[in-house]
CSV table of C-alpha atoms in Angstrom, one decimal:
chain,number,residue,atom,x,y,z
M,1,UNK,CA,-15.8,-33.3,-24.1
M,2,UNK,CA,-13.4,-34.9,-26.3
M,3,UNK,CA,-11.2,-37.5,-25.0
M,4,UNK,CA,-8.4,-35.6,-26.1
M,5,UNK,CA,-9.5,-32.7,-23.9
M,6,UNK,CA,-10.1,-34.8,-21.0
M,7,UNK,CA,-6.7,-36.2,-21.3
M,8,UNK,CA,-5.0,-32.6,-21.2
M,9,UNK,CA,-7.3,-31.7,-18.3
M,10,UNK,CA,-6.4,-35.0,-16.3
M,11,UNK,CA,-2.5,-34.2,-17.0
M,12,UNK,CA,-3.3,-30.6,-15.6
M,13,UNK,CA,-5.2,-32.1,-12.5
M,14,UNK,CA,-2.3,-34.6,-11.8
M,15,UNK,CA,0.4,-31.8,-12.5
M,16,UNK,CA,-1.5,-29.9,-9.6
M,17,UNK,CA,-1.5,-32.9,-7.3
M,18,UNK,CA,2.5,-33.5,-8.4
M,19,UNK,CA,3.3,-29.5,-8.1
M,20,UNK,CA,1.9,-29.6,-4.4
M,21,UNK,CA,3.5,-32.8,-3.6
M,22,UNK,CA,7.0,-32.0,-4.5
M,23,UNK,CA,7.7,-29.0,-2.0
M,24,UNK,CA,6.0,-31.1,0.8
M,25,UNK,CA,8.3,-34.1,0.3
M,26,UNK,CA,11.4,-31.8,-0.4
M,27,UNK,CA,10.6,-29.3,2.2
M,28,UNK,CA,11.4,-26.4,-0.1
M,29,UNK,CA,9.1,-23.8,-1.9
M,30,UNK,CA,8.8,-23.7,-5.6
M,31,UNK,CA,6.3,-20.8,-5.8
M,32,UNK,CA,3.6,-20.9,-6.7
M,33,UNK,CA,3.6,-24.1,-5.0
M,34,UNK,CA,4.8,-24.7,-1.5
M,35,UNK,CA,5.1,-26.9,1.5
M,36,UNK,CA,3.0,-23.9,3.5
M,37,UNK,CA,5.8,-24.2,6.4
M,38,UNK,CA,3.9,-20.7,8.0
M,39,UNK,CA,3.8,-21.2,11.7
M,40,UNK,CA,4.6,-24.8,11.5
M,41,UNK,CA,7.9,-24.7,13.8
M,42,UNK,CA,7.5,-24.9,17.7
M,43,UNK,CA,8.0,-21.6,19.0
M,44,UNK,CA,10.2,-21.1,22.1
M,45,UNK,CA,9.8,-18.3,24.7
M,46,UNK,CA,12.9,-16.5,23.5
M,47,UNK,CA,12.0,-14.5,20.2
M,48,UNK,CA,14.2,-11.9,18.3
M,49,UNK,CA,14.4,-10.3,14.9
M,50,UNK,CA,16.3,-7.6,13.2
M,51,UNK,CA,14.8,-4.0,13.2
M,52,UNK,CA,16.0,-1.2,10.9
M,53,UNK,CA,15.7,2.4,12.9
M,54,UNK,CA,16.1,5.8,11.4
M,55,UNK,CA,18.9,8.4,13.2
M,56,UNK,CA,17.1,11.5,13.1
M,57,UNK,CA,19.8,14.1,14.8
M,58,UNK,CA,23.3,14.2,15.9
M,59,UNK,CA,22.4,13.2,19.6
M,60,UNK,CA,21.6,9.8,17.8
M,61,UNK,CA,17.7,10.1,18.5
M,62,UNK,CA,16.1,7.2,16.7
M,63,UNK,CA,12.6,6.4,15.3
M,64,UNK,CA,11.2,3.1,14.5
M,65,UNK,CA,10.8,2.6,10.7
M,66,UNK,CA,7.6,0.3,10.0
M,67,UNK,CA,8.2,-0.7,6.6
M,68,UNK,CA,4.7,-0.5,5.6
M,69,UNK,CA,4.7,3.3,6.3
M,70,UNK,CA,8.3,4.2,5.4
M,71,UNK,CA,9.5,1.6,2.8
M,72,UNK,CA,6.6,0.6,0.6
M,73,UNK,CA,6.1,-1.6,-1.4
M,74,UNK,CA,7.8,-3.3,1.4
M,75,UNK,CA,5.2,-4.2,4.1
M,76,UNK,CA,6.1,-5.1,7.8
M,77,UNK,CA,6.0,-9.0,7.4
M,78,UNK,CA,7.9,-8.6,4.0
M,79,UNK,CA,10.7,-6.3,5.4
M,80,UNK,CA,11.0,-8.5,8.4
M,81,UNK,CA,11.6,-11.4,6.4
M,82,UNK,CA,13.7,-10.1,3.6
M,83,UNK,CA,16.2,-7.9,5.9
M,84,UNK,CA,18.1,-10.7,7.5
M,85,UNK,CA,18.7,-12.6,4.3
M,86,UNK,CA,19.8,-9.7,2.3
M,87,UNK,CA,22.3,-8.6,5.2
M,88,UNK,CA,23.3,-12.2,5.3
M,89,UNK,CA,24.3,-12.3,1.8
M,90,UNK,CA,26.6,-9.3,2.0
M,91,UNK,CA,27.6,-10.4,5.5
M,92,UNK,CA,31.5,-10.3,4.6
M,93,UNK,CA,31.2,-7.3,2.2
M,94,UNK,CA,31.1,-3.8,3.8
M,95,UNK,CA,30.9,-2.0,0.5
M,96,UNK,CA,27.6,-4.1,-0.5
M,97,UNK,CA,26.2,-3.6,3.1
M,98,UNK,CA,26.9,0.2,2.6
M,99,UNK,CA,25.0,-0.3,-0.7
M,100,UNK,CA,22.3,-1.9,0.8
M,101,UNK,CA,21.4,0.6,3.4
M,102,UNK,CA,22.2,3.5,1.1
M,103,UNK,CA,19.7,2.3,-1.2
M,104,UNK,CA,17.3,1.8,1.8
M,105,UNK,CA,18.0,5.6,2.7
M,106,UNK,CA,17.2,6.6,-0.7
M,107,UNK,CA,13.9,4.5,-0.5
M,108,UNK,CA,13.1,6.2,2.5
M,109,UNK,CA,13.9,9.7,1.0
M,110,UNK,CA,11.7,8.7,-2.2
M,111,UNK,CA,8.8,8.0,-0.1
M,112,UNK,CA,9.2,11.2,2.0
M,113,UNK,CA,6.5,13.2,0.4
M,114,UNK,CA,3.9,10.1,1.3
M,115,UNK,CA,4.9,9.4,5.1
M,116,UNK,CA,6.3,12.9,6.0
M,117,UNK,CA,9.0,11.6,8.2
M,118,UNK,CA,11.9,13.5,9.2
M,119,UNK,CA,15.1,13.7,7.2
M,120,UNK,CA,17.3,10.9,8.8
M,121,UNK,CA,21.3,11.0,9.0
M,122,UNK,CA,21.4,7.3,9.0
M,123,UNK,CA,20.2,3.9,9.4
M,124,UNK,CA,21.0,1.6,12.2
M,125,UNK,CA,20.1,-2.0,12.5
M,126,UNK,CA,19.4,-3.6,15.5
M,127,UNK,CA,18.4,-7.1,16.8
M,128,UNK,CA,15.4,-6.9,19.3
M,129,UNK,CA,14.6,-9.7,21.5
M,130,UNK,CA,11.7,-10.5,23.3
M,131,UNK,CA,11.0,-13.1,26.5
M,132,UNK,CA,7.4,-14.2,25.6
M,133,UNK,CA,5.1,-14.7,28.1
M,134,UNK,CA,1.9,-16.0,27.1
M,135,UNK,CA,0.0,-15.0,30.2
M,136,UNK,CA,1.7,-11.5,30.0
M,137,UNK,CA,0.8,-8.1,28.5
M,138,UNK,CA,1.0,-6.8,25.1
M,139,UNK,CA,4.5,-6.2,24.5
M,140,UNK,CA,5.8,-2.5,23.6
M,141,UNK,CA,9.2,-2.8,24.5
M,142,UNK,CA,11.8,-5.6,23.5
M,143,UNK,CA,13.3,-7.2,26.8
M,144,UNK,CA,17.0,-6.7,24.7
M,145,UNK,CA,18.5,-5.0,22.1
M,146,UNK,CA,21.6,-5.5,20.5
M,147,UNK,CA,23.5,-3.1,18.1
M,148,UNK,CA,24.4,-4.8,14.6
M,149,UNK,CA,25.1,-2.2,12.1
M,150,UNK,CA,25.2,1.7,11.9
M,151,UNK,CA,25.1,3.6,8.2
M,152,UNK,CA,25.4,7.5,8.1
M,153,UNK,CA,24.5,9.5,5.2
M,154,UNK,CA,27.9,10.2,4.1
M,155,UNK,CA,28.4,6.2,3.3
M,156,UNK,CA,30.2,5.1,6.6
M,157,UNK,CA,29.4,1.7,8.0
M,158,UNK,CA,30.1,0.8,11.3
M,159,UNK,CA,29.3,-2.4,13.4
P,1,UNK,CA,-9.3,-50.0,-14.4
P,2,UNK,CA,-12.5,-49.1,-16.0
P,3,UNK,CA,-14.1,-48.4,-12.7
P,4,UNK,CA,-11.6,-46.1,-11.8
P,5,UNK,CA,-11.6,-44.2,-15.3
P,6,UNK,CA,-15.5,-44.0,-14.5
P,7,UNK,CA,-15.0,-42.4,-11.1
P,8,UNK,CA,-12.4,-40.3,-12.4
P,9,UNK,CA,-14.9,-38.9,-15.3
P,10,UNK,CA,-17.6,-38.8,-12.7
P,11,UNK,CA,-15.6,-36.6,-10.3
P,12,UNK,CA,-14.2,-34.2,-12.8
P,13,UNK,CA,-16.2,-34.2,-15.9
P,14,UNK,CA,-19.8,-35.0,-14.8
P,15,UNK,CA,-22.1,-32.4,-16.5
P,16,UNK,CA,-22.7,-29.4,-14.9
P,17,UNK,CA,-24.6,-26.2,-15.7
P,18,UNK,CA,-22.1,-23.4,-17.0
P,19,UNK,CA,-24.0,-20.7,-14.6
P,20,UNK,CA,-21.9,-21.5,-11.6
P,21,UNK,CA,-18.5,-21.4,-13.3
P,22,UNK,CA,-20.1,-17.8,-14.8
P,23,UNK,CA,-20.6,-16.6,-11.4
P,24,UNK,CA,-17.2,-17.6,-9.9
P,25,UNK,CA,-15.7,-15.9,-13.0
P,26,UNK,CA,-17.4,-12.6,-12.6
P,27,UNK,CA,-16.7,-12.8,-8.6
P,28,UNK,CA,-13.0,-14.0,-8.8
P,29,UNK,CA,-11.8,-11.6,-11.3
P,30,UNK,CA,-14.0,-8.9,-10.0
P,31,UNK,CA,-12.5,-9.1,-6.7
P,32,UNK,CA,-9.3,-9.7,-7.8
P,33,UNK,CA,-9.3,-6.4,-9.7
P,34,UNK,CA,-10.7,-4.2,-6.6
P,35,UNK,CA,-8.0,-6.0,-4.7
P,36,UNK,CA,-5.1,-5.1,-6.8
P,37,UNK,CA,-6.0,-1.9,-8.6
P,38,UNK,CA,-4.5,0.2,-5.6
P,39,UNK,CA,-1.4,-1.4,-6.3
P,40,UNK,CA,1.6,0.6,-7.6
P,41,UNK,CA,3.3,-2.5,-9.4
P,42,UNK,CA,6.2,-0.1,-10.5
P,43,UNK,CA,7.0,0.7,-7.3
P,44,UNK,CA,8.9,-3.0,-6.7
P,45,UNK,CA,11.5,-1.4,-9.3
P,46,UNK,CA,12.6,0.7,-6.6
P,47,UNK,CA,13.4,-1.6,-3.8
P,48,UNK,CA,17.1,-2.1,-3.5
P,49,UNK,CA,18.8,-4.5,-5.6
P,50,UNK,CA,20.3,-6.0,-2.7
P,51,UNK,CA,17.0,-7.8,-1.8
P,52,UNK,CA,16.6,-9.3,-5.3
P,53,UNK,CA,16.1,-13.1,-5.1
P,54,UNK,CA,13.8,-13.9,-7.8
P,55,UNK,CA,11.5,-17.0,-7.9
P,56,UNK,CA,11.9,-19.4,-10.8
P,57,UNK,CA,8.8,-18.0,-12.5
P,58,UNK,CA,9.7,-14.5,-12.6
P,59,UNK,CA,13.7,-15.1,-13.3
P,60,UNK,CA,12.8,-17.0,-16.7
P,61,UNK,CA,11.1,-13.6,-17.8
P,62,UNK,CA,13.5,-11.1,-15.7
P,63,UNK,CA,16.9,-12.5,-15.0
P,64,UNK,CA,17.6,-9.0,-13.4
P,65,UNK,CA,15.4,-6.7,-11.3
P,66,UNK,CA,12.9,-5.3,-13.9
P,67,UNK,CA,12.5,-1.6,-14.5
P,68,UNK,CA,9.7,0.5,-13.0
P,69,UNK,CA,8.2,0.8,-16.8
P,70,UNK,CA,8.1,-2.9,-17.3
P,71,UNK,CA,6.3,-3.7,-14.1
P,72,UNK,CA,3.9,-1.0,-14.8
P,73,UNK,CA,3.1,-2.4,-18.2
P,74,UNK,CA,2.4,-5.8,-16.8
P,75,UNK,CA,0.5,-4.8,-13.7
P,76,UNK,CA,-1.6,-2.5,-16.0
P,77,UNK,CA,-1.9,-5.0,-18.5
P,78,UNK,CA,-3.1,-7.4,-16.2
P,79,UNK,CA,-5.8,-5.3,-14.4
P,80,UNK,CA,-7.0,-4.9,-18.1
P,81,UNK,CA,-7.0,-8.3,-18.4
P,82,UNK,CA,-8.8,-9.0,-15.2
P,83,UNK,CA,-11.5,-6.5,-16.1
P,84,UNK,CA,-12.3,-8.1,-19.3
P,85,UNK,CA,-12.4,-11.5,-17.9
P,86,UNK,CA,-14.7,-10.6,-15.5
P,87,UNK,CA,-16.9,-9.1,-18.1
P,88,UNK,CA,-16.4,-12.2,-20.1
P,89,UNK,CA,-15.0,-10.1,-23.3
P,90,UNK,CA,-12.8,-12.1,-25.5
P,91,UNK,CA,-12.9,-14.5,-22.6
P,92,UNK,CA,-10.1,-17.0,-23.6
P,93,UNK,CA,-7.5,-14.6,-24.6
P,94,UNK,CA,-8.2,-12.4,-21.8
P,95,UNK,CA,-8.1,-14.8,-19.3
P,96,UNK,CA,-5.0,-16.6,-20.8
P,97,UNK,CA,-3.4,-13.0,-20.6
P,98,UNK,CA,-4.8,-12.7,-17.1
P,99,UNK,CA,-2.7,-15.7,-16.1
P,100,UNK,CA,0.5,-14.9,-18.0
P,101,UNK,CA,0.8,-11.2,-16.6
P,102,UNK,CA,-0.7,-12.2,-13.3
P,103,UNK,CA,2.2,-14.8,-12.7
P,104,UNK,CA,4.6,-12.0,-13.0
P,105,UNK,CA,2.5,-9.1,-11.6
P,106,UNK,CA,1.8,-11.4,-8.3
P,107,UNK,CA,5.3,-13.1,-8.8
P,108,UNK,CA,7.2,-10.1,-8.5
P,109,UNK,CA,6.5,-9.6,-4.8
P,110,UNK,CA,7.9,-12.9,-4.0
P,111,UNK,CA,11.0,-11.9,-5.4
P,112,UNK,CA,12.5,-9.9,-2.3
P,113,UNK,CA,13.2,-12.6,0.4
P,114,UNK,CA,9.6,-13.5,1.3
P,115,UNK,CA,7.2,-15.7,-0.3
P,116,UNK,CA,3.4,-14.6,0.4
P,117,UNK,CA,1.6,-17.9,0.9
P,118,UNK,CA,-1.8,-16.3,0.1
P,119,UNK,CA,-0.6,-15.5,-3.6
P,120,UNK,CA,0.0,-18.8,-4.9
P,121,UNK,CA,-3.5,-19.8,-5.0
P,122,UNK,CA,-4.4,-17.0,-7.2
P,123,UNK,CA,-2.0,-17.8,-9.7
P,124,UNK,CA,-3.1,-21.3,-10.0
P,125,UNK,CA,-6.9,-20.5,-9.9
P,126,UNK,CA,-6.1,-17.9,-12.5
P,127,UNK,CA,-4.1,-20.8,-14.6
P,128,UNK,CA,-7.1,-23.2,-14.5
P,129,UNK,CA,-9.7,-20.6,-15.4
P,130,UNK,CA,-7.5,-19.8,-18.3
P,131,UNK,CA,-7.8,-23.3,-19.6
P,132,UNK,CA,-11.5,-23.4,-19.1
P,133,UNK,CA,-14.6,-22.3,-20.7
P,134,UNK,CA,-15.3,-20.0,-18.0
P,135,UNK,CA,-17.0,-17.3,-20.5
P,136,UNK,CA,-19.6,-19.7,-21.9
P,137,UNK,CA,-22.3,-18.0,-19.6
P,138,UNK,CA,-23.0,-14.8,-17.9
P,139,UNK,CA,-20.6,-13.2,-20.2
P,140,UNK,CA,-20.4,-10.5,-22.9
P,141,UNK,CA,-19.1,-13.5,-25.2
P,142,UNK,CA,-22.3,-15.4,-24.5
P,143,UNK,CA,-24.6,-12.5,-25.1
P,144,UNK,CA,-23.0,-11.9,-28.3
P,145,UNK,CA,-23.2,-15.6,-29.2
P,146,UNK,CA,-27.0,-15.7,-28.8
P,147,UNK,CA,-27.4,-12.4,-30.6
P,148,UNK,CA,-25.8,-14.3,-33.4
P,149,UNK,CA,-28.7,-17.1,-33.1
P,150,UNK,CA,-26.0,-19.8,-31.1
P,151,UNK,CA,-28.0,-21.6,-28.4
P,152,UNK,CA,-27.0,-21.0,-24.8
P,153,UNK,CA,-24.6,-23.4,-23.6
P,154,UNK,CA,-25.8,-26.6,-21.9
P,155,UNK,CA,-24.7,-28.8,-19.1
P,156,UNK,CA,-20.9,-30.3,-19.7
P,157,UNK,CA,-18.1,-31.7,-17.6
P,158,UNK,CA,-16.4,-28.3,-19.1
P,159,UNK,CA,-18.1,-26.4,-16.6
P,160,UNK,CA,-17.2,-29.0,-13.7
P,161,UNK,CA,-13.8,-29.4,-13.8
P,162,UNK,CA,-12.6,-26.0,-13.3
P,163,UNK,CA,-14.5,-25.4,-9.9
P,164,UNK,CA,-13.6,-28.8,-8.8
P,165,UNK,CA,-9.7,-27.9,-9.8
P,166,UNK,CA,-9.7,-24.9,-7.4
P,167,UNK,CA,-11.3,-27.0,-4.9
P,168,UNK,CA,-8.4,-29.8,-5.0
P,169,UNK,CA,-5.9,-26.8,-5.2
P,170,UNK,CA,-7.2,-25.3,-1.9
P,171,UNK,CA,-7.5,-28.6,-0.2
P,172,UNK,CA,-3.8,-29.5,-1.0
P,173,UNK,CA,-2.4,-26.2,0.1
P,174,UNK,CA,-4.0,-26.7,3.7
P,175,UNK,CA,-3.2,-30.3,3.6
P,176,UNK,CA,0.7,-29.3,3.2
P,177,UNK,CA,0.0,-26.5,5.7
P,178,UNK,CA,-1.1,-29.2,8.1
P,179,UNK,CA,1.5,-31.9,7.2
P,180,UNK,CA,4.1,-29.3,7.4
P,181,UNK,CA,3.0,-28.6,11.2
P,182,UNK,CA,3.4,-32.3,11.8
P,183,UNK,CA,6.7,-32.6,10.0
P,184,UNK,CA,8.7,-29.8,11.5
P,185,UNK,CA,6.7,-29.6,14.8
P,186,UNK,CA,5.5,-33.1,15.5
P,187,UNK,CA,2.8,-33.6,18.0
P,188,UNK,CA,4.3,-30.9,20.3
P,189,UNK,CA,3.0,-28.2,17.9
P,190,UNK,CA,-0.2,-29.2,19.7
P,191,UNK,CA,0.5,-30.5,23.0
P,192,UNK,CA,3.1,-27.5,24.2
P,193,UNK,CA,2.6,-24.0,24.8
P,194,UNK,CA,3.3,-23.5,21.2
P,195,UNK,CA,0.3,-21.6,19.9
P,196,UNK,CA,0.2,-19.7,23.0
P,197,UNK,CA,3.5,-18.3,22.7
P,198,UNK,CA,3.0,-17.6,19.0
P,199,UNK,CA,-0.1,-15.6,19.7
P,200,UNK,CA,2.0,-13.9,22.3
P,201,UNK,CA,4.6,-13.1,19.7
P,202,UNK,CA,1.6,-11.4,18.1
P,203,UNK,CA,1.3,-9.2,20.9
P,204,UNK,CA,4.6,-7.4,20.1
P,205,UNK,CA,3.6,-4.0,19.1
P,206,UNK,CA,4.5,-3.2,15.5
P,207,UNK,CA,4.8,-6.7,14.4
P,208,UNK,CA,1.2,-7.1,12.8
P,209,UNK,CA,-1.2,-5.0,11.3
P,210,UNK,CA,-4.0,-6.5,13.7
P,211,UNK,CA,-5.0,-5.7,17.1
P,212,UNK,CA,-2.3,-7.2,19.4
P,213,UNK,CA,-4.5,-7.4,22.5
P,214,UNK,CA,-7.0,-9.9,20.7
P,215,UNK,CA,-3.9,-12.3,20.6
P,216,UNK,CA,-2.9,-11.5,23.9
P,217,UNK,CA,-6.2,-12.5,25.2
P,218,UNK,CA,-6.4,-15.9,23.8
P,219,UNK,CA,-2.8,-16.6,24.5
P,220,UNK,CA,-3.6,-16.5,28.3
P,221,UNK,CA,-6.0,-19.5,28.2
P,222,UNK,CA,-3.6,-22.5,27.6
P,223,UNK,CA,-6.3,-25.1,27.1
P,224,UNK,CA,-7.9,-23.0,24.4
P,225,UNK,CA,-4.6,-22.6,22.6
P,226,UNK,CA,-4.1,-26.5,22.6
P,227,UNK,CA,-7.5,-27.2,21.5
P,228,UNK,CA,-7.1,-24.5,18.9
P,229,UNK,CA,-3.9,-26.3,17.8
P,230,UNK,CA,-5.4,-29.5,17.4
P,231,UNK,CA,-8.6,-28.0,15.5
P,232,UNK,CA,-6.3,-26.2,13.3
P,233,UNK,CA,-4.2,-29.5,12.3
P,234,UNK,CA,-7.1,-31.9,12.1
P,235,UNK,CA,-9.3,-29.1,9.9
P,236,UNK,CA,-6.3,-28.3,7.5
P,237,UNK,CA,-5.6,-32.3,7.1
P,238,UNK,CA,-9.4,-32.9,6.5
P,239,UNK,CA,-9.4,-30.6,3.6
P,240,UNK,CA,-7.9,-33.2,1.5
P,241,UNK,CA,-11.2,-34.9,1.4
P,242,UNK,CA,-13.5,-31.9,0.3
P,243,UNK,CA,-13.0,-32.1,-3.1
P,244,UNK,CA,-14.2,-35.9,-3.1
P,245,UNK,CA,-17.0,-36.1,-0.2
P,246,UNK,CA,-20.0,-34.1,0.2
P,247,UNK,CA,-19.9,-34.0,4.0
P,248,UNK,CA,-16.6,-33.0,4.1
P,249,UNK,CA,-17.2,-30.0,2.0
P,250,UNK,CA,-20.4,-29.0,4.3
P,251,UNK,CA,-18.3,-29.4,7.5
P,252,UNK,CA,-14.9,-28.8,6.9
P,253,UNK,CA,-14.9,-25.8,4.1
P,254,UNK,CA,-17.1,-23.6,6.5
P,255,UNK,CA,-15.0,-24.4,9.3
P,256,UNK,CA,-11.7,-23.6,7.4
P,257,UNK,CA,-12.9,-20.1,6.4
P,258,UNK,CA,-14.1,-19.2,10.0
P,259,UNK,CA,-10.7,-20.4,11.1
P,260,UNK,CA,-8.7,-18.3,8.4
P,261,UNK,CA,-11.0,-15.3,9.7
P,262,UNK,CA,-9.9,-16.0,13.3
P,263,UNK,CA,-6.3,-16.2,12.3
P,264,UNK,CA,-6.5,-13.0,10.2
P,265,UNK,CA,-7.8,-11.2,13.3
P,266,UNK,CA,-5.3,-13.1,15.9
P,267,UNK,CA,-2.1,-13.3,13.8
P,268,UNK,CA,-1.8,-12.4,10.1
P,269,UNK,CA,-3.9,-9.2,9.8
P,270,UNK,CA,-4.9,-8.6,6.0
P,271,UNK,CA,-2.6,-11.4,4.6
P,272,UNK,CA,-5.1,-13.8,3.8
P,273,UNK,CA,-7.3,-11.6,1.6
P,274,UNK,CA,-6.2,-13.0,-1.8
P,275,UNK,CA,-6.9,-16.7,-0.4
P,276,UNK,CA,-10.7,-15.4,0.5
P,277,UNK,CA,-11.3,-14.4,-3.2
P,278,UNK,CA,-11.0,-18.3,-4.0
P,279,UNK,CA,-13.7,-19.2,-1.5
P,280,UNK,CA,-16.2,-18.1,-3.9
P,281,UNK,CA,-15.7,-21.3,-5.7
P,282,UNK,CA,-17.2,-23.4,-2.8
P,283,UNK,CA,-20.5,-21.5,-2.9
P,284,UNK,CA,-23.3,-23.3,-4.9
P,285,UNK,CA,-24.5,-20.2,-6.5
P,286,UNK,CA,-27.0,-21.6,-8.8
P,287,UNK,CA,-28.8,-23.5,-6.1
P,288,UNK,CA,-28.6,-20.4,-4.0
P,289,UNK,CA,-30.4,-18.2,-6.8
P,290,UNK,CA,-32.8,-20.9,-7.6
P,291,UNK,CA,-33.8,-21.1,-3.6
P,292,UNK,CA,-34.0,-17.1,-3.5
P,293,UNK,CA,-36.3,-16.9,-6.5
P,294,UNK,CA,-38.9,-19.7,-6.3
P,295,UNK,CA,-41.0,-18.2,-8.9
P,296,UNK,CA,-38.5,-19.3,-11.6
P,297,UNK,CA,-37.9,-15.9,-12.9
P,298,UNK,CA,-34.2,-16.6,-12.9
P,299,UNK,CA,-31.9,-15.3,-16.1
P,300,UNK,CA,-32.5,-17.4,-19.3
P,301,UNK,CA,-29.0,-18.4,-18.8
P,302,UNK,CA,-29.6,-20.4,-15.7
P,303,UNK,CA,-33.1,-21.8,-16.7
P,304,UNK,CA,-31.2,-23.0,-20.1
P,305,UNK,CA,-28.3,-24.6,-17.8
P,306,UNK,CA,-30.6,-26.1,-15.1
P,307,UNK,CA,-30.8,-29.4,-15.8
P,308,UNK,CA,-28.8,-31.2,-13.3
P,309,UNK,CA,-26.6,-30.8,-10.1
P,310,UNK,CA,-24.1,-27.7,-10.4
P,311,UNK,CA,-20.2,-28.2,-10.4
P,312,UNK,CA,-19.8,-25.9,-7.3
P,313,UNK,CA,-22.5,-27.0,-4.8
P,314,UNK,CA,-21.5,-28.2,-1.5
P,315,UNK,CA,-24.2,-30.7,-2.1
P,316,UNK,CA,-23.2,-32.1,-5.3
P,317,UNK,CA,-21.4,-35.3,-5.5
């Protein structure tokens, strides 16, 4: 190997080290480099997350909408992480929120041939909460559910 | 100073046969091809624009959300480049294309509010291989070269540094993960019920692709959870030793692999799949092959290159 080539490769190797050090020091991700913060915070027994549900009929019957089934290419972890940020960005703008949820309903419709779900009248966003008990059972139901947003097919958003 | 340079050269540029790197090339690109072939890259264009939050690598090329046609071209182009790289046909341009297109194809799914932590290593490994001479053995290119009367590639530092650079990337990733736990969680990450509660969180139906009962079962044993948490941090931090110390490679890497399998079952489902592809760089393929063929009926390229310790062996210095 020539010395020049070794220098180039050595620079790349040092770049890889520095590239990984920066996110660790700054506490921020610079993809494809990261400080890999997943699971790094201490979890308390209270846990909550936003969930999107579909409104099926006039009585308000709802179905869960697992993203990996109904909103592909989102998968469940991706959608779970993305939804709060997307809603927060449009927090003070009802029109933007209406557009966001309208687009999600459109995505649901676009995937309907694949998932075979019912035609929805609208979408709702809830905050689900769980009281986690490590020595408890598998948790099928949340301990609390807080209504956040409602969107109907006519484009009305209510809180 | 001279000692440092010598140690650096030995670590990264000591002679190694091209065979291990060739096997890693075939497996890495081949497995990526299998993993990403079913993906419809154009579908990301259908995600509502309100979710668009591009990472800088993608934003350079696409300031706005790209069209389905553009994403399909990138994705399909990437798959073709992966196939050519796997075969070792026009290896230098195809691995370069696999890196550039891969950074975009893999990068696009980081642009909707979530970074997938198993994807970064794929792009960095693509970059390392794009700079390497991974097509010098076990490739269509090397077969054509031999037909033209060129001698097979002999041992060189060119075949050692790429494998070790991938080791380094993996080591840094896990070291960062371990450090993040200490920085954000502190010692409480290990000593409290933290991991048990995290596992209990995995028992929430619909949150993960795995079986929630398994996480629930482990969560019921607090001491087991504390020991697991301590082991996780220790093993992650110890990974930083693996590119440089032989025993660390022999002990820590298999332990880390087993730990990731466990985490896949308990917590993250299939999320680690791209990560597992990169483990092929830790396997001493040449030694394994030589051990399984004591009659020396190994392929000519292997025999041509077998003159010293290989770059990817757990046992090499």
